PDB file of C-alpha atoms in Angstrom:
ATOM      1  CA  MET A   1      23.206  11.352  -9.001  1.00 66.00           C
ATOM      2  CA  GLY A   2      23.190   7.707 -11.018  1.00 67.00           C
ATOM      3  CA  ASP A   3      23.300   5.566  -7.503  1.00 80.00           C
ATOM      4  CA  ILE A   4      19.859   6.995  -6.488  1.00 90.00           C
ATOM      5  CA  PRO A   5      16.503   5.724  -8.597  1.00 90.00           C
ATOM      6  CA  ARG A   6      15.502   8.781 -10.683  1.00 92.00           C
ATOM      7  CA  GLU A   7      11.699   8.324  -9.723  1.00 92.00           C
ATOM      8  CA  LEU A   8      13.539   9.386  -6.246  1.00 93.00           C
ATOM      9  CA  VAL A   9      15.630  11.908  -7.397  1.00 93.00           C
ATOM     10  CA  ALA A  10      12.898  13.149  -8.481  1.00 92.00           C
ATOM     11  CA  LEU A  11      10.564  13.561  -5.922  1.00 91.00           C
ATOM     12  CA  PHE A  12      13.994  16.049  -4.205  1.00 92.00           C
ATOM     13  CA  GLU A  13      15.134  17.429  -7.627  1.00 91.00           C
ATOM     14  CA  PRO A  14      12.408  20.066  -8.240  1.00 88.00           C
ATOM     15  CA  GLN A  15      13.440  21.816  -4.202  1.00 88.00           C
ATOM     16  CA  VAL A  16      16.752  21.938  -5.345  1.00 91.00           C
ATOM     17  CA  GLU A  17      17.352  23.225  -8.663  1.00 90.00           C
ATOM     18  CA  GLN A  18      13.597  26.440  -7.012  1.00 89.00           C
ATOM     19  CA  LEU A  19      15.755  26.666  -3.594  1.00 90.00           C
ATOM     20  CA  GLY A  20      18.783  27.265  -4.822  1.00 90.00           C
ATOM     21  CA  VAL A  21      20.083  24.585  -2.957  1.00 91.00           C
ATOM     22  CA  ARG A  22      24.189  22.379  -3.858  1.00 90.00           C
ATOM     23  CA  LEU A  23      24.504  18.804  -2.875  1.00 93.00           C
ATOM     24  CA  GLU A  24      27.193  17.528  -2.604  1.00 93.00           C
ATOM     25  CA  ARG A  25      28.653  14.018  -2.129  1.00 92.00           C
ATOM     26  CA  ARG A  26      30.019  13.404   1.479  1.00 91.00           C
ATOM     27  CA  GLY A  27      30.590   9.878   1.838  1.00 88.00           C
ATOM     28  CA  GLY A  28      27.545   7.479   1.534  1.00 89.00           C
ATOM     29  CA  ILE A  29      25.224  11.231   1.975  1.00 94.00           C
ATOM     30  CA  TRP A  30      23.974  14.270  -0.380  1.00 95.00           C
ATOM     31  CA  VAL A  31      24.576  17.295   1.858  1.00 96.00           C
ATOM     32  CA  GLY A  32      23.335  20.872   0.701  1.00 93.00           C
ATOM     33  CA  GLU A  33      23.583  23.840   1.288  1.00 93.00           C
ATOM     34  CA  ALA A  34      20.432  26.903   0.148  1.00 89.00           C
ATOM     35  CA  ARG A  35      23.106  30.274  -0.633  1.00 79.00           C
ATOM     36  CA  GLY A  36      21.932  33.305  -2.507  1.00 77.00           C
ATOM     37  CA  SER A  37      19.486  35.540  -2.556  1.00 86.00           C
ATOM     38  CA  VAL A  38      16.610  33.063  -3.244  1.00 91.00           C
ATOM     39  CA  ALA A  39      16.577  30.698   0.548  1.00 93.00           C
ATOM     40  CA  THR A  40      18.411  30.183   3.435  1.00 93.00           C
ATOM     41  CA  GLY A  41      19.363  26.487   4.873  1.00 94.00           C
ATOM     42  CA  SER A  42      19.874  23.638   4.307  1.00 93.00           C
ATOM     43  CA  MET A  43      19.170  20.298   3.231  1.00 95.00           C
ATOM     44  CA  TRP A  44      20.357  15.981   3.553  1.00 96.00           C
ATOM     45  CA  LEU A  45      19.411  13.008   1.840  1.00 95.00           C
ATOM     46  CA  CYS A  46      21.082   9.136   2.402  1.00 94.00           C
ATOM     47  CA  ALA A  47      19.879   6.575   0.446  1.00 92.00           C
ATOM     48  CA  SER A  48      21.306   3.711   2.009  1.00 83.00           C
ATOM     49  CA  VAL A  49      19.298   1.080   0.602  1.00 85.00           C
ATOM     50  CA  PRO A  50      18.107   0.646  -3.205  1.00 84.00           C
ATOM     51  CA  HIS A  51      14.835   1.882  -3.518  1.00 93.00           C
ATOM     52  CA  CYS A  52      14.731   4.220   0.057  1.00 95.00           C
ATOM     53  CA  LEU A  53      15.477   7.740   0.401  1.00 95.00           C
ATOM     54  CA  VAL A  54      15.827   9.812   4.057  1.00 96.00           C
ATOM     55  CA  LEU A  55      15.120  12.951   2.577  1.00 96.00           C
ATOM     56  CA  CYS A  56      15.789  16.456   5.609  1.00 95.00           C
ATOM     57  CA  HIS A  57      15.254  19.874   4.284  1.00 93.00           C
ATOM     58  CA  ASP A  58      15.035  22.674   6.703  1.00 93.00           C
ATOM     59  CA  VAL A  59      14.654  25.858   4.828  1.00 94.00           C
ATOM     60  CA  THR A  60      13.713  29.613   4.535  1.00 94.00           C
ATOM     61  CA  PRO A  61      12.697  31.774   1.512  1.00 94.00           C
ATOM     62  CA  LEU A  62      13.377  35.258   1.453  1.00 94.00           C
ATOM     63  CA  GLU A  63      11.410  36.067  -0.726  1.00 92.00           C
ATOM     64  CA  ASP A  64       7.516  34.235  -2.068  1.00 93.00           C
ATOM     65  CA  MET A  65       7.442  32.091  -4.786  1.00 90.00           C
ATOM     66  CA  PRO A  66       6.028  28.766  -6.206  1.00 89.00           C
ATOM     67  CA  LEU A  67       7.183  25.741  -5.431  1.00 86.00           C
ATOM     68  CA  PHE A  68       6.827  22.671  -8.526  1.00 85.00           C
ATOM     69  CA  GLU A  69       7.687  19.302  -7.596  1.00 83.00           C
ATOM     70  CA  GLY A  70       6.053  16.355  -8.820  1.00 83.00           C
ATOM     71  CA  SER A  71       6.492  12.658  -8.835  1.00 88.00           C
ATOM     72  CA  LEU A  72       6.741   9.771 -11.524  1.00 89.00           C
ATOM     73  CA  GLY A  73       5.671   6.592  -9.638  1.00 87.00           C
ATOM     74  CA  PRO A  74       3.868   5.209  -6.739  1.00 89.00           C
ATOM     75  CA  TYR A  75       6.287   5.711  -3.309  1.00 93.00           C
ATOM     76  CA  ALA A  76       5.340   5.144   0.042  1.00 93.00           C
ATOM     77  CA  CYS A  77       6.137   7.781   3.204  1.00 95.00           C
ATOM     78  CA  ALA A  78       6.487   8.438   6.632  1.00 96.00           C
ATOM     79  CA  CYS A  79       8.031  12.024   7.422  1.00 95.00           C
ATOM     80  CA  THR A  80       7.783  15.239  10.061  1.00 94.00           C
ATOM     81  CA  MET A  81       7.105  18.354   9.328  1.00 94.00           C
ATOM     82  CA  GLY A  82       7.001  21.982  11.193  1.00 92.00           C
ATOM     83  CA  ASP A  83       3.397  23.942  11.056  1.00 92.00           C
ATOM     84  CA  ASP A  84       4.615  25.261   7.617  1.00 92.00           C
ATOM     85  CA  ALA A  85       5.631  22.252   6.036  1.00 92.00           C
ATOM     86  CA  VAL A  86       2.102  20.971   7.332  1.00 92.00           C
ATOM     87  CA  VAL A  87       0.476  23.628   5.243  1.00 90.00           C
ATOM     88  CA  CYS A  88       2.845  23.090   2.444  1.00 89.00           C
ATOM     89  CA  SER A  89       1.390  19.859   2.023  1.00 88.00           C
ATOM     90  CA  ARG A  90      -2.557  20.631   2.381  1.00 86.00           C
ATOM     91  CA  ASP A  91      -2.102  22.923   0.141  1.00 85.00           C
ATOM     92  CA  CYS A  92      -0.024  21.089  -3.376  1.00 84.00           C
ATOM     93  CA  GLY A  93      -2.324  17.847  -2.594  1.00 84.00           C
ATOM     94  CA  LEU A  94      -0.212  14.839  -0.986  1.00 87.00           C
ATOM     95  CA  PRO A  95      -2.966  12.721   0.379  1.00 87.00           C
ATOM     96  CA  ILE A  96      -0.693  12.846   3.800  1.00 90.00           C
ATOM     97  CA  ARG A  97      -3.121  11.651   6.695  1.00 90.00           C
ATOM     98  CA  PHE A  98      -0.702  12.668  10.489  1.00 90.00           C
ATOM     99  CA  VAL A  99      -0.094   9.530  13.788  1.00 89.00           C
ATOM    100  CA  GLY A 100       0.651  12.745  16.246  1.00 81.00           C
ATOM    101  CA  ALA A 101       3.331  15.158  17.358  1.00 78.00           C
ATOM    102  CA  GLY A 102       6.431  13.296  17.753  1.00 69.00           C
ATOM    103  CA  GLY A 103       9.543  15.738  15.937  1.00 65.00           C
ATOM    104  CA  GLY A 104      12.517  14.287  17.871  1.00 65.00           C
ATOM    105  CA  ALA A 105      14.129  16.296  20.520  1.00 62.00           C
ATOM    106  CA  ARG A 106      14.687  19.712  19.159  1.00 70.00           C
ATOM    107  CA  HIS A 107      11.067  19.686  17.342  1.00 75.00           C
ATOM    108  CA  PRO A 108       8.943  17.430  19.250  1.00 75.00           C
ATOM    109  CA  ARG A 109       5.894  19.099  18.748  1.00 84.00           C
ATOM    110  CA  ASP A 110       6.803  18.315  14.538  1.00 91.00           C
ATOM    111  CA  GLU A 111       3.567  17.169  13.108  1.00 93.00           C
ATOM    112  CA  VAL A 112       4.006  12.795  11.930  1.00 94.00           C
ATOM    113  CA  ALA A 113       2.393  11.708   9.442  1.00 94.00           C
ATOM    114  CA  THR A 114       2.132   8.673   6.802  1.00 95.00           C
ATOM    115  CA  PHE A 115       0.864   8.320   3.090  1.00 92.00           C
ATOM    116  CA  VAL A 116       1.235   6.932  -0.664  1.00 90.00           C
ATOM    117  CA  GLU A 117       1.615   8.322  -4.285  1.00 89.00           C
ATOM    118  CA  ARG A 118      -0.433   5.875  -6.064  1.00 82.00           C
ATOM    119  CA  GLY A 119       1.079   7.106  -9.491  1.00 81.00           C
ATOM    120  CA  PRO A 120       2.974   9.604 -11.059  1.00 87.00           C
ATOM    121  CA  ARG A 121       1.520  13.535 -10.292  1.00 85.00           C
ATOM    122  CA  SER A 122       2.458  17.077 -11.168  1.00 87.00           C
ATOM    123  CA  LEU A 123       2.202  19.471  -8.099  1.00 84.00           C
ATOM    124  CA  SER A 124       2.002  23.651  -7.363  1.00 85.00           C
ATOM    125  CA  SER A 125       2.020  24.945  -3.449  1.00 88.00           C
ATOM    126  CA  ARG A 126       3.492  28.537  -2.607  1.00 89.00           C
ATOM    127  CA  LEU A 127       5.970  29.047  -0.225  1.00 92.00           C
ATOM    128  CA  LEU A 128       6.207  32.081   1.582  1.00 93.00           C
ATOM    129  CA  ALA A 129       9.038  34.099   2.930  1.00 94.00           C
ATOM    130  CA  GLY A 130      10.252  33.992   5.757  1.00 93.00           C
ATOM    131  CA  HIS A 131       8.320  31.209   6.805  1.00 94.00           C
ATOM    132  CA  VAL A 132      10.684  27.390   7.883  1.00 94.00           C
ATOM    133  CA  TYR A 133      10.185  24.427   5.968  1.00 93.00           C
ATOM    134  CA  ARG A 134      11.378  21.638   8.424  1.00 93.00           C
ATOM    135  CA  SER A 135      10.502  17.815   7.018  1.00 94.00           C
ATOM    136  CA  ARG A 136      12.654  14.212   7.754  1.00 95.00           C
ATOM    137  CA  SER A 137      11.075  11.542   4.865  1.00 96.00           C
ATOM    138  CA  ILE A 138      11.079   8.103   4.948  1.00 97.00           C
ATOM    139  CA  ILE A 139      10.024   8.174   1.219  1.00 97.00           C
ATOM    140  CA  CYS A 140      10.508   3.862  -0.488  1.00 95.00           C
ATOM    141  CA  LEU A 141       8.876   2.867  -3.556  1.00 93.00           C
ATOM    142  CA  PRO A 142       6.992  -0.245  -3.721  1.00 89.00           C
ATOM    143  CA  ASP A 143      10.568  -2.442  -4.922  1.00 89.00           C
ATOM    144  CA  PHE A 144      11.695  -2.182  -1.978  1.00 92.00           C
ATOM    145  CA  PHE A 145       8.851  -3.506  -0.064  1.00 89.00           C
ATOM    146  CA  ASP A 146       9.343  -6.023  -2.897  1.00 85.00           C
ATOM    147  CA  GLU A 147      12.575  -6.706  -1.943  1.00 88.00           C
ATOM    148  CA  LEU A 148      11.624  -7.526   1.711  1.00 88.00           C
ATOM    149  CA  ASP A 149       8.460  -9.803   0.215  1.00 82.00           C
ATOM    150  CA  ARG A 150      11.422 -11.889  -1.857  1.00 82.00           C
ATOM    151  CA  SER A 151      13.675 -12.546   1.457  1.00 87.00           C
ATOM    152  CA  TYR A 152      11.331 -13.147   3.759  1.00 85.00           C
ATOM    153  CA  PRO A 153       8.581 -14.021   2.298  1.00 80.00           C
ATOM    154  CA  GLY A 154       4.740 -13.324   3.130  1.00 74.00           C
ATOM    155  CA  GLU A 155       6.013 -11.656   5.758  1.00 80.00           C
ATOM    156  CA  PHE A 156       6.210  -8.061   4.052  1.00 81.00           C
ATOM    157  CA  GLY A 157       2.565  -8.872   2.196  1.00 72.00           C
ATOM    158  CA  GLY A 158       0.520  -5.599   1.870  1.00 76.00           C
ATOM    159  CA  LEU A 159       2.880  -3.081   3.899  1.00 85.00           C
ATOM    160  CA  PHE A 160       3.393  -1.084   1.191  1.00 87.00           C
ATOM    161  CA  SER A 161      -0.494  -0.211   1.151  1.00 82.00           C
ATOM    162  CA  ALA A 162      -0.514   0.015   4.585  1.00 86.00           C
ATOM    163  CA  PHE A 163       1.315   3.318   4.108  1.00 90.00           C
ATOM    164  CA  ASP A 164      -2.144   4.902   3.398  1.00 84.00           C
ATOM    165  CA  GLY A 165      -3.830   3.235   6.540  1.00 80.00           C
ATOM    166  CA  THR A 166      -4.952   3.429   9.441  1.00 81.00           C
ATOM    167  CA  TRP A 167      -2.168   2.529  11.865  1.00 87.00           C
ATOM    168  CA  GLY A 168      -3.081   1.262  15.404  1.00 86.00           C
ATOM    169  CA  PRO A 169      -1.067   2.526  18.989  1.00 87.00           C
ATOM    170  CA  GLU A 170       1.877   0.312  18.976  1.00 89.00           C
ATOM    171  CA  ALA A 171       2.536   1.099  15.314  1.00 91.00           C
ATOM    172  CA  LYS A 172       2.247   4.755  15.771  1.00 92.00           C
ATOM    173  CA  GLY A 173       4.854   4.175  18.282  1.00 92.00           C
ATOM    174  CA  ALA A 174       7.352   2.667  15.849  1.00 93.00           C
ATOM    175  CA  ILE A 175       6.654   5.503  13.088  1.00 95.00           C
ATOM    176  CA  ARG A 176       7.262   8.370  15.501  1.00 93.00           C
ATOM    177  CA  TYR A 177      10.464   6.674  17.213  1.00 93.00           C
ATOM    178  CA  ALA A 178      11.769   6.055  14.073  1.00 94.00           C
ATOM    179  CA  LEU A 179      11.445   9.266  12.652  1.00 94.00           C
ATOM    180  CA  GLY A 180      12.209  11.087  15.989  1.00 92.00           C
ATOM    181  CA  ASN A 181      16.191   8.809  15.539  1.00 92.00           C
ATOM    182  CA  ILE A 182      16.535  10.982  11.791  1.00 93.00           C
ATOM    183  CA  PRO A 183      18.923  13.385  12.993  1.00 90.00           C
ATOM    184  CA  ALA A 184      18.626  16.923  11.991  1.00 83.00           C
ATOM    185  CA  GLY A 185      22.082  16.932  10.720  1.00 90.00           C
ATOM    186  CA  PRO A 186      23.136  15.066   7.865  1.00 94.00           C
ATOM    187  CA  PRO A 187      25.281  12.532   9.889  1.00 93.00           C
ATOM    188  CA  LEU A 188      28.473  12.413   8.553  1.00 92.00           C
ATOM    189  CA  GLY A 189      31.050  10.009  10.455  1.00 90.00           C
ATOM    190  CA  PRO A 190      31.515   6.904  10.677  1.00 90.00           C
ATOM    191  CA  GLY A 191      28.930   4.005  10.534  1.00 91.00           C
ATOM    192  CA  GLY A 192      26.086   7.679   9.812  1.00 92.00           C
ATOM    193  CA  SER A 193      24.628   5.242   7.334  1.00 92.00           C
ATOM    194  CA  LEU A 194      24.341   2.556   8.085  1.00 93.00           C
ATOM    195  CA  GLY A 195      22.029   4.057  11.241  1.00 94.00           C
ATOM    196  CA  LEU A 196      20.130   5.541   8.852  1.00 95.00           C
ATOM    197  CA  LEU A 197      19.711   2.013   7.634  1.00 94.00           C
ATOM    198  CA  SER A 198      18.993   0.348  10.369  1.00 95.00           C
ATOM    199  CA  THR A 199      16.280   2.609  11.650  1.00 95.00           C
ATOM    200  CA  VAL A 200      14.819   2.012   8.562  1.00 95.00           C
ATOM    201  CA  THR A 201      13.911  -1.321   8.897  1.00 94.00           C
ATOM    202  CA  SER A 202      14.043  -1.312  12.154  1.00 95.00           C
ATOM    203  CA  LEU A 203      10.886   0.421  12.241  1.00 95.00           C
ATOM    204  CA  MET A 204       9.963  -1.707   8.865  1.00 94.00           C
ATOM    205  CA  ALA A 205      10.083  -5.095  11.037  1.00 93.00           C
ATOM    206  CA  SER A 206       8.305  -3.457  13.885  1.00 93.00           C
ATOM    207  CA  LEU A 207       5.322  -2.523  12.017  1.00 91.00           C
ATOM    208  CA  VAL A 208       5.171  -6.090  10.839  1.00 88.00           C
ATOM    209  CA  ALA A 209       5.846  -7.122  14.076  1.00 84.00           C
ATOM    210  CA  GLU A 210       2.634  -4.992  15.142  1.00 77.00           C
ATOM    211  CA  GLY A 211       0.578  -6.713  12.513  1.00 69.00           C
ATOM    212  CA  SER A 212       0.344  -3.484   9.902  1.00 62.00           C
ATOM    213  CA  GLY A 213      -0.487  -4.356   5.955  1.00 55.00           C
ATOM    214  CA  ALA A 214      -0.923  -8.318   7.159  1.00 44.00           C
ATOM    215  CA  ASP A 215      -4.089  -9.020   6.768  1.00 44.00           C
ATOM    216  CA  GLN A 216      -4.993  -7.871   3.899  1.00 48.00           C
ATOM    217  CA  ASP A 217      -6.486 -10.098   1.768  1.00 56.00           C
ATOM    218  CA  GLU A 218      -5.975 -12.128  -0.490  1.00 68.00           C
ATOM    219  CA  SER A 219      -8.796 -13.493  -1.737  1.00 74.00           C
ATOM    220  CA  ALA A 220     -10.204  -8.997  -2.769  1.00 75.00           C
ATOM    221  CA  LEU A 221      -6.515  -8.676  -4.141  1.00 79.00           C
ATOM    222  CA  VAL A 222      -7.339 -12.074  -6.571  1.00 88.00           C
ATOM    223  CA  SER A 223     -10.636 -10.795  -7.674  1.00 87.00           C
ATOM    224  CA  HIS A 224      -9.009  -7.104  -8.261  1.00 86.00           C
ATOM    225  CA  ALA A 225      -5.926  -8.912 -11.092  1.00 90.00           C
ATOM    226  CA  ARG A 226      -9.523 -10.599 -11.895  1.00 92.00           C
ATOM    227  CA  ARG A 227     -10.654  -7.436 -13.298  1.00 91.00           C
ATOM    228  CA  LEU A 228      -8.082  -5.983 -14.059  1.00 92.00           C
ATOM    229  CA  LEU A 229      -7.735  -9.350 -17.026  1.00 93.00           C
ATOM    230  CA  SER A 230     -10.813  -9.362 -18.377  1.00 93.00           C
ATOM    231  CA  SER A 231     -11.487  -5.132 -18.590  1.00 92.00           C
ATOM    232  CA  ALA A 232      -8.304  -5.526 -20.312  1.00 91.00           C
ATOM    233  CA  VAL A 233     -10.206  -8.697 -22.302  1.00 91.00           C
ATOM    234  CA  GLU A 234     -13.445  -7.329 -22.904  1.00 90.00           C
ATOM    235  CA  GLU A 235     -11.294  -3.521 -24.508  1.00 89.00           C
ATOM    236  CA  GLY A 236      -9.861  -6.028 -26.893  1.00 87.00           C
ATOM    237  CA  VAL A 237      -6.371  -5.263 -25.718  1.00 87.00           C
ATOM    238  CA  THR A 238      -2.816  -7.211 -24.937  1.00 88.00           C
ATOM    239  CA  PRO A 239      -3.823  -9.105 -21.133  1.00 91.00           C
ATOM    240  CA  PRO A 240      -1.130  -7.316 -18.055  1.00 91.00           C
ATOM    241  CA  SER A 241       1.202  -9.632 -17.226  1.00 91.00           C
ATOM    242  CA  LEU A 242       2.355 -11.051 -13.832  1.00 90.00           C
ATOM    243  CA  ASP A 243       4.223  -8.467 -13.595  1.00 89.00           C
ATOM    244  CA  ALA A 244       2.485  -5.700 -14.365  1.00 89.00           C
ATOM    245  CA  LEU A 245      -0.526  -7.135 -12.819  1.00 89.00           C
ATOM    246  CA  ALA A 246       1.602  -7.316  -9.241  1.00 85.00           C
ATOM    247  CA  LYS A 247       3.427  -3.576  -9.711  1.00 80.00           C
ATOM    248  CA  GLU A 248      -0.395  -2.058 -11.318  1.00 81.00           C
ATOM    249  CA  LEU A 249      -1.550  -3.994  -7.355  1.00 79.00           C
ATOM    250  CA  TYR A 250       1.602  -2.113  -5.389  1.00 72.00           C
ATOM    251  CA  VAL A 251       2.560  -6.374  -4.258  1.00 72.00           C
ATOM    252  CA  SER A 252       5.331  -8.794  -4.846  1.00 73.00           C
ATOM    253  CA  ARG A 253       5.434 -10.720  -8.085  1.00 80.00           C
ATOM    254  CA  SER A 254       5.914 -14.100  -5.675  1.00 79.00           C
ATOM    255  CA  ARG A 255       3.155 -12.287  -3.593  1.00 75.00           C
ATOM    256  CA  LEU A 256       0.172 -12.533  -6.464  1.00 84.00           C
ATOM    257  CA  CYS A 257       1.265 -15.394  -8.539  1.00 87.00           C
ATOM    258  CA  ASP A 258       1.066 -17.558  -5.089  1.00 82.00           C
ATOM    259  CA  ALA A 259      -2.678 -16.308  -4.184  1.00 83.00           C
ATOM    260  CA  PHE A 260      -3.663 -16.056  -7.657  1.00 89.00           C
ATOM    261  CA  ARG A 261      -3.024 -19.549  -7.773  1.00 88.00           C
ATOM    262  CA  CYS A 262      -4.293 -20.691  -4.573  1.00 86.00           C
ATOM    263  CA  GLU A 263      -7.191 -18.925  -5.613  1.00 86.00           C
ATOM    264  CA  THR A 264      -8.036 -20.103  -9.176  1.00 89.00           C
ATOM    265  CA  GLY A 265      -5.972 -22.716  -9.472  1.00 90.00           C
ATOM    266  CA  GLN A 266      -3.859 -21.682 -12.609  1.00 91.00           C
ATOM    267  CA  SER A 267      -0.966 -19.077 -13.708  1.00 93.00           C
ATOM    268  CA  VAL A 268      -1.546 -15.464 -13.964  1.00 93.00           C
ATOM    269  CA  GLY A 269      -0.847 -16.318 -17.705  1.00 92.00           C
ATOM    270  CA  ALA A 270      -2.938 -19.871 -18.124  1.00 93.00           C
ATOM    271  CA  TYR A 271      -6.621 -17.518 -16.716  1.00 93.00           C
ATOM    272  CA  ALA A 272      -5.853 -14.524 -19.477  1.00 92.00           C
ATOM    273  CA  ARG A 273      -5.568 -16.557 -22.246  1.00 92.00           C
ATOM    274  CA  GLN A 274      -8.666 -18.629 -20.511  1.00 92.00           C
ATOM    275  CA  LEU A 275     -10.428 -15.517 -21.134  1.00 92.00           C
ATOM    276  CA  ARG A 276      -9.209 -14.645 -24.286  1.00 92.00           C
ATOM    277  CA  MET A 277     -10.191 -17.433 -25.659  1.00 91.00           C
ATOM    278  CA  GLU A 278     -14.046 -17.865 -23.926  1.00 91.00           C
ATOM    279  CA  ARG A 279     -14.748 -14.505 -25.413  1.00 91.00           C
ATOM    280  CA  ALA A 280     -13.258 -15.846 -28.922  1.00 90.00           C
ATOM    281  CA  CYS A 281     -15.685 -18.617 -28.998  1.00 89.00           C
ATOM    282  CA  ARG A 282     -18.267 -16.204 -28.556  1.00 88.00           C
ATOM    283  CA  LEU A 283     -17.559 -14.028 -31.110  1.00 89.00           C
ATOM    284  CA  LEU A 284     -16.825 -16.349 -32.918  1.00 88.00           C
ATOM    285  CA  GLY A 285     -19.950 -18.291 -31.901  1.00 85.00           C
ATOM    286  CA  ASP A 286     -22.094 -14.707 -33.253  1.00 81.00           C
ATOM    287  CA  ARG A 287     -21.217 -15.653 -37.140  1.00 81.00           C
ATOM    288  CA  ALA A 288     -20.878 -11.184 -37.087  1.00 82.00           C
ATOM    289  CA  TYR A 289     -17.374 -11.556 -37.372  1.00 87.00           C
ATOM    290  CA  THR A 290     -14.498 -13.185 -39.944  1.00 89.00           C
ATOM    291  CA  VAL A 291     -11.844 -14.683 -38.181  1.00 91.00           C
ATOM    292  CA  SER A 292      -9.435 -11.627 -39.011  1.00 92.00           C
ATOM    293  CA  GLU A 293     -12.420  -9.656 -37.665  1.00 91.00           C
ATOM    294  CA  VAL A 294     -12.305 -11.733 -34.361  1.00 90.00           C
ATOM    295  CA  ALA A 295      -8.495 -11.577 -33.597  1.00 90.00           C
ATOM    296  CA  VAL A 296      -8.217  -7.504 -33.741  1.00 91.00           C
ATOM    297  CA  LEU A 297     -11.016  -7.188 -31.428  1.00 90.00           C
ATOM    298  CA  LEU A 298      -8.544  -9.319 -29.263  1.00 91.00           C
ATOM    299  CA  GLY A 299      -5.945  -7.683 -29.198  1.00 90.00           C
ATOM    300  CA  TYR A 300      -3.488 -10.121 -31.359  1.00 91.00           C
ATOM    301  CA  PRO A 301      -1.220  -8.516 -33.448  1.00 89.00           C
ATOM    302  CA  SER A 302      -2.355 -10.543 -36.858  1.00 91.00           C
ATOM    303  CA  PRO A 303      -4.882 -13.359 -37.900  1.00 90.00           C
ATOM    304  CA  SER A 304      -1.961 -16.099 -38.036  1.00 92.00           C
ATOM    305  CA  ALA A 305      -1.668 -15.140 -34.383  1.00 92.00           C
ATOM    306  CA  PHE A 306      -5.072 -15.369 -33.107  1.00 92.00           C
ATOM    307  CA  CYS A 307      -5.840 -18.210 -34.817  1.00 92.00           C
ATOM    308  CA  HIS A 308      -2.429 -20.753 -33.788  1.00 93.00           C
ATOM    309  CA  ALA A 309      -3.552 -18.943 -30.225  1.00 92.00           C
ATOM    310  CA  PHE A 310      -6.954 -20.513 -30.514  1.00 90.00           C
ATOM    311  CA  SER A 311      -5.444 -23.710 -32.391  1.00 91.00           C
ATOM    312  CA  ASP A 312      -3.003 -24.577 -28.920  1.00 91.00           C
ATOM    313  CA  PHE A 313      -6.349 -23.370 -26.916  1.00 89.00           C
ATOM    314  CA  THR A 314      -9.109 -25.672 -28.317  1.00 87.00           C
ATOM    315  CA  GLY A 315      -6.635 -28.231 -30.858  1.00 89.00           C
ATOM    316  CA  MET A 316      -9.014 -27.019 -33.633  1.00 88.00           C
ATOM    317  CA  SER A 317      -9.098 -23.623 -35.908  1.00 90.00           C
ATOM    318  CA  PRO A 318     -11.165 -20.849 -35.516  1.00 88.00           C
ATOM    319  CA  ARG A 319     -12.636 -21.495 -38.658  1.00 88.00           C
ATOM    320  CA  ALA A 320     -13.096 -25.727 -38.125  1.00 88.00           C
ATOM    321  CA  TRP A 321     -14.420 -24.995 -34.682  1.00 84.00           C
ATOM    322  CA  VAL A 322     -16.904 -22.524 -36.435  1.00 83.00           C
ATOM    323  CA  LYS A 323     -17.824 -25.318 -39.528  1.00 80.00           C
ATOM    324  CA  SER A 324     -18.081 -27.555 -36.106  1.00 79.00           C
ATOM    325  CA  ASP A 325     -21.540 -25.637 -34.707  1.00 67.00           C
ATOM    326  CA  CYS A 326     -19.178 -23.943 -31.867  1.00 62.00           C
ATOM    327  CA  PRO A 327     -18.737 -27.099 -29.253  1.00 58.00           C
ATOM    328  CA  PHE A 328     -17.549 -24.942 -26.936  1.00 56.00           C
TER     329      PHE A 328
END
């Protein structure tokens, strides 16, 4: 399944293996049946756009069994769940937030929910023989929202985190409608994958149009980024790059870059260098540390690397700066 990111494969691979499902590709859709002594039922999935997966399963275990699953990183999810799937999700600790019933024409009483997983996690729950575990999910990695933000700058900021928040009535309706449009069986006919893509993108457009995620506080975002940079400097490790910060904060690189420059007047890199050099000046000013010790405390790979960075920032070497009575 090399065309599907590993982070998405990890979300269904354990179920496939433990329930005895054999997936086969049919066009842009993977289809599988649970056969044998473990479970009955079916599963299908489609990744019609990078970093986003539509996943449906309706399986019944033939014996009680533990289910082990997990995630390799953050993702956002909107899903419908039958009663047994709701119990299973709660047991394994998924942070689900219900938005009402709306499982489509076949299962109108299925619960609809959204949630965000913030990082790698291992989960376990118990499946009971004869119980029906039914769900339909739209699962999106942070990269999916980054791509939207790059294509439509400023329009999709904060939408990833909104899946962990409280939706308004219009947004709830859009989520229920989109999930209700996902068929119970795989859409294997012409245009099936494109139809799923249309459902996903229409949902995201509807959520943004209703203002979901648009009110995220840019000042709070920058404050969080500054705290992460400051903590790194104080702990003596290399400050995170712009890309690393964006990933940590679940926002696009461009959004963080623009917000940070607007708020501070500096780039992330320039701000991190200033923090590092200000701490270097404090440490050297104490005269309790050698230049080599200061280099170690600030996380530089060598004293020469620190001296080069310090000279670029202050216009003099660390030793010359100390001898000049610490002018800054």
